[in-house]
């Protein structure tokens, strides 16, 4: 996740208004889930992946690597959909008899599994588009603008900022323990880990105290009022995603009619 | 105009745990100058600084800003904290936002300035501290020196009249130290603000500071111009401090090698001048 953030800072889409990007990603994600069609899922995959790579400048290799992360979960999940139990071996492509029933893969099961697989991949690409083009700080400002409670946004911001400080502190303590053989045996390892956890807690508490003092020195009065850097904002930023999604919805409806007609 | 911008009179501060951190401090911060506060660890420098802008309220005694005793009401404190900006020692506990730009905008936003003015001040603060090109970077990717500059920018953006810095050069590499000191000196000269800083780095004091207070265990024990302070080496050593290296060398030359300097020298250029004037009397 920390890695993704670094790519987001480098993206050429970083300067684009985060609300627009959020709008585009969530709308397309919803549409992809609603359409539930192979063609549309593949289209979303190509569209969002294409924008991330060509407009955002993220390398295709890195995007592929990211898409490989959910693959293992996806394959296991999809496999359970594909495998069916039936008393009729006729509908199965491959099957094994097991305790009086047939366990195997049917054509319908395979089709369902494929559709689910593509749908999930398409949806994940929507989220990758967002996270590879929008650093968390920008995301928070988008949340603030669309009306998420301010306190929650502030908390998320502070957590994000201080997670890195906490990591650093933990690493320093761990290294200093380790260089004094704190983790040489299992026993001392447990003892050291306990010390690390409690020290970390105390340090975090102290730091929050210091942070409050420092904020107070700059006139803190209960709200973290800050200015964001100006974003590139244009109405077309909302229009284009809307248009794309309308086109995709129309295609879905046409496909449904066509398939419905063929089946009927 | 009042020559003293900030004054402290018989200031005592006792922490909740009973630590008597400040024991009757009296000092005057001259307007438009750079004042150094020296002292060993635990001398009370940080406590004093937090009394300067009302983060801590004196147990007894007075803090006087621009001729008026500090008003500890909500409004009075707000005004004081605008006028007396405090930069903390550890930038990691001062920078709260993951975006440098947002963090610097925090102070001016709290002054309820119009957006245009806040943007102007943020850009100016970033430019002055030389980190304008880092405004898009997340805070956690900055080096320690860059974080320190960002912390200074965040306070400068409030356009204070007194800039108080707790160990501005602590933890920086040699280039970082001279970079920060030059930026402080420039800011002080261009904006005419007063700078107060604590430091352990004795060598920079004669180079950049106009006045010096030396603290020891909650008291001010020596004060004066760098020249006056560094002409009392024994008093400095008693409070675990030392002379600047150059001044130390000059002291040894004078005492052990019978050099006869007419003036004390604490910086390289002063020492060079003193040595040259002595060598002119030699015949080879």
Coordinates of C-alpha atoms in Angstrom, one line a residue:
Chain A
X1 CA 0.0 0.0 0.0
X2 CA 2.9 2.3 0.8
X3 CA 4.3 1.4 -2.5
X4 CA 1.2 2.2 -4.4
X5 CA 1.1 5.6 -2.8
X6 CA 4.6 6.3 -4.2
X7 CA 3.3 5.5 -7.7
X8 CA 0.3 7.8 -7.2
X9 CA 2.6 10.7 -6.5
X10 CA 4.3 10.1 -9.8
X11 CA 1.1 9.8 -11.8
X12 CA 0.4 12.4 -14.5
X13 CA -3.2 12.3 -13.3
X14 CA -2.2 13.5 -9.8
X15 CA -3.2 17.1 -10.5
X16 CA -6.7 16.1 -11.7
X17 CA -9.4 16.9 -9.3
X18 CA -9.7 13.9 -7.0
X19 CA -13.5 14.2 -6.8
X20 CA -13.6 13.7 -10.5
X21 CA -11.4 10.6 -10.3
X22 CA -13.5 9.3 -7.4
X23 CA -16.6 9.9 -9.4
X24 CA -15.2 8.1 -12.5
X25 CA -13.9 5.1 -10.5
X26 CA -17.0 4.6 -8.4
X27 CA -19.4 5.1 -11.2
X28 CA -17.6 2.7 -13.5
X29 CA -17.2 0.2 -10.7
X30 CA -21.0 0.3 -10.0
X31 CA -21.7 0.0 -13.7
X32 CA -19.4 -3.0 -14.1
X33 CA -21.0 -4.8 -11.2
X34 CA -24.5 -4.0 -12.5
X35 CA -23.8 -5.0 -16.1
X36 CA -22.5 -8.4 -15.1
X37 CA -21.4 -9.1 -18.7
X38 CA -18.2 -10.5 -20.1
X39 CA -18.0 -7.8 -22.8
X40 CA -18.5 -4.9 -20.4
X41 CA -16.1 -6.3 -17.8
X42 CA -13.4 -6.7 -20.4
X43 CA -14.2 -3.2 -21.7
X44 CA -13.8 -1.8 -18.2
X45 CA -10.6 -3.7 -17.7
X46 CA -9.1 -2.3 -20.9
X47 CA -10.6 1.2 -20.4
X48 CA -9.4 1.8 -16.8
X49 CA -6.2 -0.1 -17.3
X50 CA -5.5 1.9 -20.5
X51 CA -6.2 5.3 -18.8
X52 CA -3.9 4.3 -15.9
X53 CA -1.1 3.3 -18.2
X54 CA -1.4 5.8 -21.0
X55 CA -2.9 8.9 -19.3
X56 CA -1.4 8.3 -15.9
X57 CA 2.0 7.0 -17.0
X58 CA 2.0 4.0 -14.7
X59 CA 4.0 1.2 -16.2
X60 CA 2.0 -1.6 -17.7
X61 CA 4.3 -4.1 -16.0
X62 CA 3.5 -2.6 -12.6
X63 CA -0.2 -2.7 -13.2
X64 CA 0.0 -6.3 -14.3
X65 CA 1.9 -7.1 -11.1
X66 CA -0.8 -5.4 -9.0
X67 CA -3.5 -7.3 -10.9
X68 CA -1.7 -10.5 -10.0
X69 CA -2.2 -9.8 -6.3
X70 CA -5.9 -10.6 -6.2
X71 CA -5.4 -13.5 -8.7
X72 CA -4.8 -16.2 -6.1
X73 CA -7.9 -15.3 -4.1
X74 CA -9.9 -14.9 -7.3
X75 CA -8.8 -18.3 -8.7
X76 CA -9.8 -20.1 -5.5
X77 CA -13.1 -18.3 -5.3
X78 CA -13.9 -18.9 -9.0
X79 CA -13.0 -22.6 -8.7
X80 CA -15.7 -23.1 -6.1
X81 CA -18.2 -21.5 -8.5
X82 CA -17.1 -23.7 -11.4
X83 CA -17.3 -27.0 -9.5
X84 CA -20.8 -28.3 -9.3
X85 CA -22.5 -31.3 -7.7
X86 CA -25.2 -33.0 -9.7
X87 CA -27.0 -36.3 -10.0
X88 CA -26.9 -36.0 -13.7
X89 CA -23.4 -36.5 -15.3
X90 CA -24.7 -35.4 -18.6
X91 CA -24.4 -31.7 -17.9
X92 CA -20.8 -32.0 -16.8
X93 CA -17.8 -31.5 -19.0
X94 CA -15.5 -33.4 -16.6
X95 CA -16.8 -35.2 -13.6
X96 CA -16.0 -37.7 -10.9
X97 CA -18.5 -40.0 -9.2
X98 CA -18.5 -39.4 -5.5
X99 CA -20.8 -40.9 -2.9
X100 CA -23.7 -41.4 -5.3
X101 CA -23.5 -37.9 -7.0
X102 CA -21.3 -36.5 -9.7
X103 CA -18.8 -33.8 -8.8
X104 CA -17.4 -31.9 -11.8
X105 CA -17.3 -28.9 -14.0
X106 CA -20.3 -28.0 -16.1
X107 CA -20.4 -25.7 -19.1
X108 CA -22.8 -23.4 -17.2
X109 CA -20.4 -23.4 -14.2
X110 CA -17.5 -22.6 -16.3
X111 CA -19.3 -19.7 -17.9
X112 CA -20.4 -18.4 -14.5
X113 CA -16.9 -18.7 -13.2
X114 CA -15.4 -16.9 -16.2
X115 CA -18.0 -14.1 -15.9
X116 CA -17.3 -13.6 -12.2
X117 CA -13.5 -13.7 -12.8
X118 CA -13.7 -10.9 -15.4
X119 CA -16.2 -8.9 -13.4
X120 CA -13.9 -9.0 -10.3
X121 CA -10.9 -8.1 -12.4
X122 CA -12.7 -5.2 -14.0
X123 CA -13.8 -3.8 -10.6
X124 CA -10.3 -4.1 -9.2
X125 CA -9.0 -2.2 -12.1
X126 CA -11.4 0.7 -11.3
X127 CA -9.9 0.8 -7.8
X128 CA -6.4 0.6 -9.1
X129 CA -7.1 3.5 -11.4
X130 CA -8.1 5.5 -8.4
X131 CA -5.3 4.5 -6.1
X132 CA -2.6 4.7 -8.7
X133 CA -3.6 8.3 -9.6
X134 CA -4.7 9.7 -6.3
X135 CA -2.4 10.0 -3.2
X136 CA -4.2 9.5 0.1
X137 CA -3.9 13.2 0.9
X138 CA -5.9 14.1 -2.2
X139 CA -8.4 11.3 -1.5
X140 CA -9.0 12.8 1.9
X141 CA -9.7 16.2 0.4
X142 CA -12.2 14.6 -1.9
X143 CA -13.9 12.9 1.0
X144 CA -14.1 16.2 2.8
X145 CA -15.7 17.8 -0.2
X146 CA -18.3 15.2 -0.7
X147 CA -19.4 15.5 2.9
X148 CA -17.7 12.8 4.9
X149 CA -17.5 14.1 8.5
X150 CA -14.5 16.4 9.1
X151 CA -13.4 14.7 12.2
X152 CA -13.2 11.3 10.4
X153 CA -11.2 12.8 7.6
X154 CA -8.8 14.5 10.0
X155 CA -8.3 11.3 11.9
X156 CA -7.6 9.4 8.7
X157 CA -5.0 12.1 7.8
X158 CA -3.3 11.9 11.2
X159 CA -3.2 8.1 11.1
X160 CA -1.7 8.1 7.7
X161 CA 0.9 10.7 8.6
X162 CA 2.0 9.0 11.8
X163 CA 1.9 5.4 10.6
X164 CA 5.3 6.2 9.0
X165 CA 6.7 7.7 12.1
X166 CA 5.5 4.7 14.1
X167 CA 7.1 2.3 11.6
X168 CA 10.3 4.2 11.8
X169 CA 10.3 4.2 15.6
X170 CA 9.5 0.5 15.8
X171 CA 12.3 -0.2 13.4
X172 CA 14.8 1.8 15.4
X173 CA 13.8 0.1 18.6
X174 CA 13.9 -3.4 16.9
X175 CA 17.3 -2.8 15.5
X176 CA 18.7 -1.6 18.8
X177 CA 17.3 -4.6 20.6
X178 CA 18.5 -6.9 17.8
X179 CA 22.0 -5.5 18.0
X180 CA 22.1 -6.3 21.7
X181 CA 21.0 -9.9 20.9
X182 CA 17.4 -9.2 22.0
X183 CA 16.1 -11.8 19.6
X184 CA 18.9 -14.4 19.9
X185 CA 16.6 -17.0 21.5
X186 CA 12.9 -17.5 21.5
X187 CA 12.6 -16.5 25.1
X188 CA 14.5 -13.3 24.8
X189 CA 12.6 -12.7 21.6
X190 CA 9.3 -12.7 23.3
X191 CA 10.6 -10.5 26.1
X192 CA 12.1 -8.0 23.6
X193 CA 8.9 -7.9 21.6
X194 CA 6.9 -7.1 24.7
X195 CA 9.3 -4.3 25.5
X196 CA 9.0 -3.0 21.9
X197 CA 5.2 -3.0 22.1
X198 CA 5.0 -1.1 25.4
X199 CA 7.7 1.3 24.5
X200 CA 6.0 2.0 21.2
X201 CA 2.8 2.7 23.0
X202 CA 4.5 5.1 25.4
X203 CA 6.3 6.9 22.6
X204 CA 3.1 7.2 20.6
X205 CA 1.4 8.7 23.6
X206 CA 4.3 11.2 24.1
X207 CA 4.3 12.1 20.5
X208 CA 0.6 12.9 20.5
X209 CA 1.2 15.2 23.4
X210 CA 4.0 16.9 21.6
X211 CA 2.0 17.2 18.4
X212 CA -0.8 18.8 20.3
X213 CA 1.6 21.3 21.8
X214 CA 3.0 22.1 18.4
X215 CA -0.4 22.5 16.9
X216 CA -1.4 24.8 19.7
X217 CA 1.6 26.9 19.0
X218 CA 0.3 27.5 15.5
X219 CA -3.2 28.5 16.7
X220 CA -5.0 25.2 16.7
X221 CA -8.6 25.6 17.8
X222 CA -10.1 22.2 17.4
X223 CA -10.1 21.9 13.6
X224 CA -7.2 21.1 11.3
X225 CA -7.9 23.8 8.8
X226 CA -5.7 23.5 5.8
X227 CA -5.6 24.6 2.2
X228 CA -5.2 22.1 -0.6
X229 CA -3.2 22.8 -3.6
X230 CA -5.4 23.9 -6.5
X231 CA -6.5 21.0 -8.7
X232 CA -7.2 21.1 -12.5
X233 CA -11.0 21.2 -12.5
X234 CA -13.2 21.3 -15.5
X235 CA -16.8 20.2 -16.1
X236 CA -15.7 17.9 -18.8
X237 CA -14.0 15.9 -16.1
X238 CA -17.5 14.9 -15.0
X239 CA -19.0 14.7 -18.5
X240 CA -16.5 12.3 -20.0
X241 CA -16.9 9.6 -17.3
X242 CA -20.7 10.0 -17.5
X243 CA -20.7 9.7 -21.3
X244 CA -18.5 6.6 -21.2
X245 CA -20.7 5.0 -18.7
X246 CA -23.9 5.8 -20.6
X247 CA -22.4 4.2 -23.7
X248 CA -21.4 1.1 -21.7
X249 CA -24.9 0.9 -20.2
X250 CA -26.5 1.2 -23.7
X251 CA -24.2 -1.6 -24.9
X252 CA -25.2 -3.7 -22.0
X253 CA -28.9 -3.2 -22.7
X254 CA -28.4 -4.0 -26.4
X255 CA -26.5 -7.1 -25.6
X256 CA -29.1 -8.2 -23.2
X257 CA -31.8 -7.7 -25.8
X258 CA -29.8 -9.6 -28.4
X259 CA -29.1 -12.5 -26.0
X260 CA -32.6 -12.5 -24.8
X261 CA -33.9 -12.6 -28.4
X262 CA -31.6 -15.4 -29.3
X263 CA -32.6 -17.4 -26.3
X264 CA -36.3 -16.7 -26.9
Chain B
X1 CA 10.0 52.1 19.1
X2 CA 10.7 49.8 22.0
X3 CA 14.2 48.3 21.7
X4 CA 13.0 45.1 23.5
X5 CA 10.5 43.0 21.7
X6 CA 10.1 40.3 24.3
X7 CA 10.9 40.5 28.0
X8 CA 10.8 38.0 30.8
X9 CA 10.7 39.2 34.4
X10 CA 11.4 37.0 37.4
X11 CA 9.9 34.0 35.6
X12 CA 9.4 30.8 37.6
X13 CA 8.0 27.6 36.1
X14 CA 7.2 24.5 38.1
X15 CA 5.9 21.4 36.3
X16 CA 3.1 19.3 37.6
X17 CA 5.6 16.7 38.8
X18 CA 7.3 19.3 41.0
X19 CA 10.3 20.0 38.7
X20 CA 11.4 23.6 39.2
X21 CA 12.4 24.2 35.6
X22 CA 12.8 28.0 35.7
X23 CA 14.0 29.8 38.8
X24 CA 13.5 33.5 38.4
X25 CA 14.6 34.2 34.8
X26 CA 15.2 37.8 33.7
X27 CA 16.0 38.4 30.1
X28 CA 15.3 40.8 27.2
X29 CA 15.1 39.8 23.6
X30 CA 16.3 42.7 21.5
X31 CA 14.2 43.7 18.5
X32 CA 15.4 42.8 15.0
X33 CA 18.4 40.8 16.3
X34 CA 19.4 37.2 16.6
X35 CA 19.6 36.0 20.2
X36 CA 21.1 32.7 21.2
X37 CA 20.1 30.9 24.3
X38 CA 22.8 28.4 25.3
X39 CA 22.8 25.9 28.1
X40 CA 23.4 22.2 28.7
X41 CA 20.7 19.6 28.6
X42 CA 18.0 20.2 31.1
X43 CA 18.9 23.9 31.6
X44 CA 15.3 24.9 30.9
X45 CA 15.6 26.3 27.4
X46 CA 12.6 24.5 26.0
X47 CA 10.5 25.4 29.0
X48 CA 11.5 29.0 28.6
X49 CA 10.5 29.0 24.9
X50 CA 7.1 27.5 25.7
X51 CA 6.6 30.4 28.1
X52 CA 7.4 32.8 25.3
X53 CA 4.2 32.1 23.4
X54 CA 1.9 31.1 26.2
X55 CA 2.0 27.3 25.7
X56 CA 3.0 27.3 29.3
X57 CA 1.8 29.8 31.8
X58 CA 4.4 31.0 34.3
X59 CA 3.9 29.8 37.8
X60 CA 5.0 33.3 38.8
X61 CA 6.6 36.2 37.1
X62 CA 5.8 38.0 33.8
X63 CA 6.2 37.6 30.1
X64 CA 6.1 41.0 28.4
X65 CA 5.6 41.2 24.6
X66 CA 6.2 44.6 23.0
X67 CA 5.8 46.5 26.2
X68 CA 2.6 44.8 27.3
X69 CA 2.2 41.9 29.8
X70 CA 0.9 38.8 28.1
X71 CA -2.9 38.4 28.3
X72 CA -3.7 34.7 28.8
X73 CA -7.3 35.0 27.6
X74 CA -8.2 33.0 24.5
X75 CA -8.0 36.1 22.3
X76 CA -4.8 37.3 23.9
X77 CA -3.1 33.9 23.4
X78 CA -4.1 33.8 19.8
X79 CA -2.6 37.1 19.1
X80 CA 0.6 36.2 21.0
X81 CA 1.0 32.9 19.1
X82 CA 0.7 34.8 15.8
X83 CA 3.3 37.3 16.9
X84 CA 5.7 34.7 18.5
X85 CA 6.2 31.7 16.3
X86 CA 7.7 28.6 17.8
X87 CA 9.6 26.0 15.8
X88 CA 10.0 22.8 17.7
X89 CA 13.1 20.6 17.9
X90 CA 11.6 17.5 16.3
X91 CA 9.9 18.3 13.0
X92 CA 8.2 14.9 13.2
X93 CA 6.1 16.1 16.1
X94 CA 5.3 19.4 14.4
X95 CA 4.4 18.3 10.9
X96 CA 0.9 16.8 11.2
X97 CA -0.1 16.6 7.5
X98 CA 1.2 14.1 4.9
X99 CA 1.3 17.0 2.5
X100 CA 3.9 19.7 2.9
X101 CA 1.7 22.3 1.3
X102 CA -1.2 21.6 3.6
X103 CA 1.0 21.6 6.7
X104 CA 2.4 25.0 5.9
X105 CA -1.1 26.4 5.3
X106 CA -2.3 25.4 8.7
X107 CA -1.0 28.4 10.6
X108 CA -2.2 31.1 8.3
X109 CA -5.6 29.3 8.0
X110 CA -5.9 29.6 11.7
X111 CA -5.5 33.3 11.4
X112 CA -8.7 33.3 9.3
X113 CA -7.0 35.0 6.4
X114 CA -8.6 35.0 3.0
X115 CA -7.6 32.1 0.7
X116 CA -5.6 34.2 -1.7
X117 CA -3.5 35.6 1.2
X118 CA -2.9 32.1 2.6
X119 CA -1.7 30.8 -0.7
X120 CA 0.6 33.8 -1.1
X121 CA 2.1 33.1 2.3
X122 CA 2.5 29.4 1.8
X123 CA 4.3 29.9 -1.4
X124 CA 6.5 32.6 0.1
X125 CA 7.3 30.4 3.2
X126 CA 8.2 27.5 1.0
X127 CA 10.3 29.6 -1.2
X128 CA 12.1 31.3 1.6
X129 CA 13.1 28.0 3.2
X130 CA 14.1 26.6 -0.2
X131 CA 11.6 23.8 -0.4
X132 CA 9.2 25.1 -3.0
X133 CA 10.0 22.1 -5.2
X134 CA 9.0 19.7 -2.4
X135 CA 5.5 20.9 -2.0
X136 CA 4.1 17.9 -3.9
X137 CA 6.1 15.4 -1.9
X138 CA 4.6 13.6 1.0
X139 CA 6.0 14.5 4.3
X140 CA 7.3 11.0 5.1
X141 CA 9.5 11.0 2.0
X142 CA 11.4 14.1 3.1
X143 CA 14.9 14.0 4.7
X144 CA 15.3 15.2 8.2
X145 CA 16.8 18.5 7.0
X146 CA 13.9 19.0 4.6
X147 CA 11.4 18.3 7.4
X148 CA 13.1 20.9 9.5
X149 CA 12.8 23.5 6.7
X150 CA 9.2 22.6 6.3
X151 CA 8.6 23.1 10.0
X152 CA 10.2 26.5 9.8
X153 CA 8.1 27.4 6.7
X154 CA 5.0 26.5 8.6
X155 CA 5.8 29.1 11.2
X156 CA 7.2 31.7 8.9
X157 CA 3.9 31.6 6.9
X158 CA 2.2 33.1 10.0
X159 CA 4.5 36.1 9.6
X160 CA 5.6 36.3 13.2
X161 CA 7.4 39.2 14.7
X162 CA 9.6 36.9 16.8
X163 CA 10.7 33.6 15.5
X164 CA 11.7 31.2 18.3
X165 CA 13.5 28.0 17.4
X166 CA 14.4 25.2 19.6
X167 CA 17.7 23.7 18.4
X168 CA 17.2 24.6 14.7
X169 CA 20.5 23.0 13.8
X170 CA 20.2 19.8 15.9
X171 CA 20.7 16.6 13.9
X172 CA 21.7 18.4 10.7
X173 CA 24.8 17.7 8.6
X174 CA 27.4 20.6 8.3
X175 CA 25.9 21.9 5.1
X176 CA 22.5 21.6 6.6
X177 CA 23.5 23.7 9.6
X178 CA 25.0 26.5 7.5
X179 CA 22.0 26.3 5.1
X180 CA 19.5 26.7 7.9
X181 CA 21.5 29.4 9.7
X182 CA 21.9 31.4 6.5
X183 CA 18.2 31.2 5.7
X184 CA 17.4 32.4 9.3
X185 CA 19.8 35.3 9.0
X186 CA 18.4 36.3 5.6
X187 CA 14.8 36.1 6.8
X188 CA 15.7 38.1 9.9
X189 CA 17.4 40.8 7.8
X190 CA 14.8 41.0 5.1
X191 CA 11.7 40.9 7.3
X192 CA 13.3 42.7 10.2
X193 CA 12.0 40.1 12.6
X194 CA 13.6 39.0 15.8
X195 CA 15.1 35.5 16.1
X196 CA 15.6 33.6 19.3
X197 CA 17.3 30.2 19.1
X198 CA 18.7 27.6 21.5
X199 CA 21.7 25.6 20.4
X200 CA 24.5 23.3 21.5
X201 CA 26.5 24.3 18.5
X202 CA 28.7 26.9 20.1
X203 CA 30.7 27.5 16.9
X204 CA 27.8 29.1 15.0
X205 CA 27.0 31.5 17.8
X206 CA 29.8 34.1 17.0
X207 CA 29.0 33.8 13.3
X208 CA 25.2 34.4 13.4
X209 CA 24.1 35.7 16.7
X210 CA 24.1 39.3 18.1
X211 CA 23.3 38.5 21.7
X212 CA 23.8 35.5 24.0
X213 CA 22.1 34.2 27.1
X214 CA 23.6 31.3 28.9
X215 CA 21.3 29.2 31.1
X216 CA 22.1 26.8 33.8
X217 CA 19.7 24.8 35.9
X218 CA 16.8 27.2 35.4
X219 CA 18.8 30.4 35.8
X220 CA 20.5 32.8 33.4
X221 CA 24.2 32.8 34.5
X222 CA 26.0 34.8 31.7
X223 CA 24.7 37.3 29.2
X224 CA 26.2 39.7 26.7
X225 CA 27.4 39.9 23.1
X226 CA 29.2 36.9 21.8
X227 CA 32.5 38.7 22.4
X228 CA 31.6 39.4 26.1
X229 CA 30.4 35.9 26.7
X230 CA 33.3 34.1 25.1
X231 CA 35.8 36.1 27.0
X232 CA 34.7 34.2 30.1
X233 CA 35.8 30.7 29.3
X234 CA 35.9 29.5 32.9
X235 CA 32.3 30.6 33.6
X236 CA 31.2 28.8 30.4
X237 CA 33.1 25.6 31.4
X238 CA 31.4 25.6 34.8
X239 CA 28.0 25.2 33.1
X240 CA 29.2 22.3 30.8
X241 CA 29.7 24.6 27.8
X242 CA 32.9 25.5 26.0
X243 CA 34.4 28.2 23.8
X244 CA 34.1 28.1 20.1
X245 CA 37.0 26.0 18.7
X246 CA 38.6 29.0 17.2
X247 CA 38.4 31.0 20.4
X248 CA 39.8 28.0 22.3
X249 CA 42.8 27.9 19.9
X250 CA 43.3 31.6 20.4
X251 CA 43.1 31.2 24.1
X252 CA 45.8 28.5 24.1
X253 CA 48.0 30.5 21.7
X254 CA 47.8 33.4 24.1
X255 CA 48.3 31.5 27.3
X256 CA 50.9 28.8 26.3
X257 CA 52.7 30.3 23.4
X258 CA 52.9 33.9 24.5
X259 CA 51.0 35.3 21.6
X260 CA 49.8 38.8 22.3
X261 CA 46.4 39.5 20.7
X262 CA 44.8 42.8 21.3
X263 CA 41.3 41.4 20.8
X264 CA 39.5 38.1 21.4
X265 CA 38.6 36.2 18.3
X266 CA 35.8 33.6 18.0
X267 CA 35.4 33.2 14.3
X268 CA 37.8 32.2 11.6
X269 CA 37.8 35.7 10.0
X270 CA 38.4 37.4 13.3
X271 CA 41.2 35.0 14.2
X272 CA 42.8 35.5 10.8
X273 CA 42.8 39.2 11.3
X274 CA 44.3 38.9 14.8
X275 CA 47.0 36.5 13.6
X276 CA 47.9 38.7 10.7
X277 CA 48.3 41.8 12.8
X278 CA 50.5 39.9 15.2
X279 CA 52.7 38.4 12.4
X280 CA 53.3 41.8 10.9
X281 CA 55.4 42.6 14.0
X282 CA 57.6 39.6 13.3
X283 CA 60.8 39.6 11.4
X284 CA 61.8 36.5 9.5

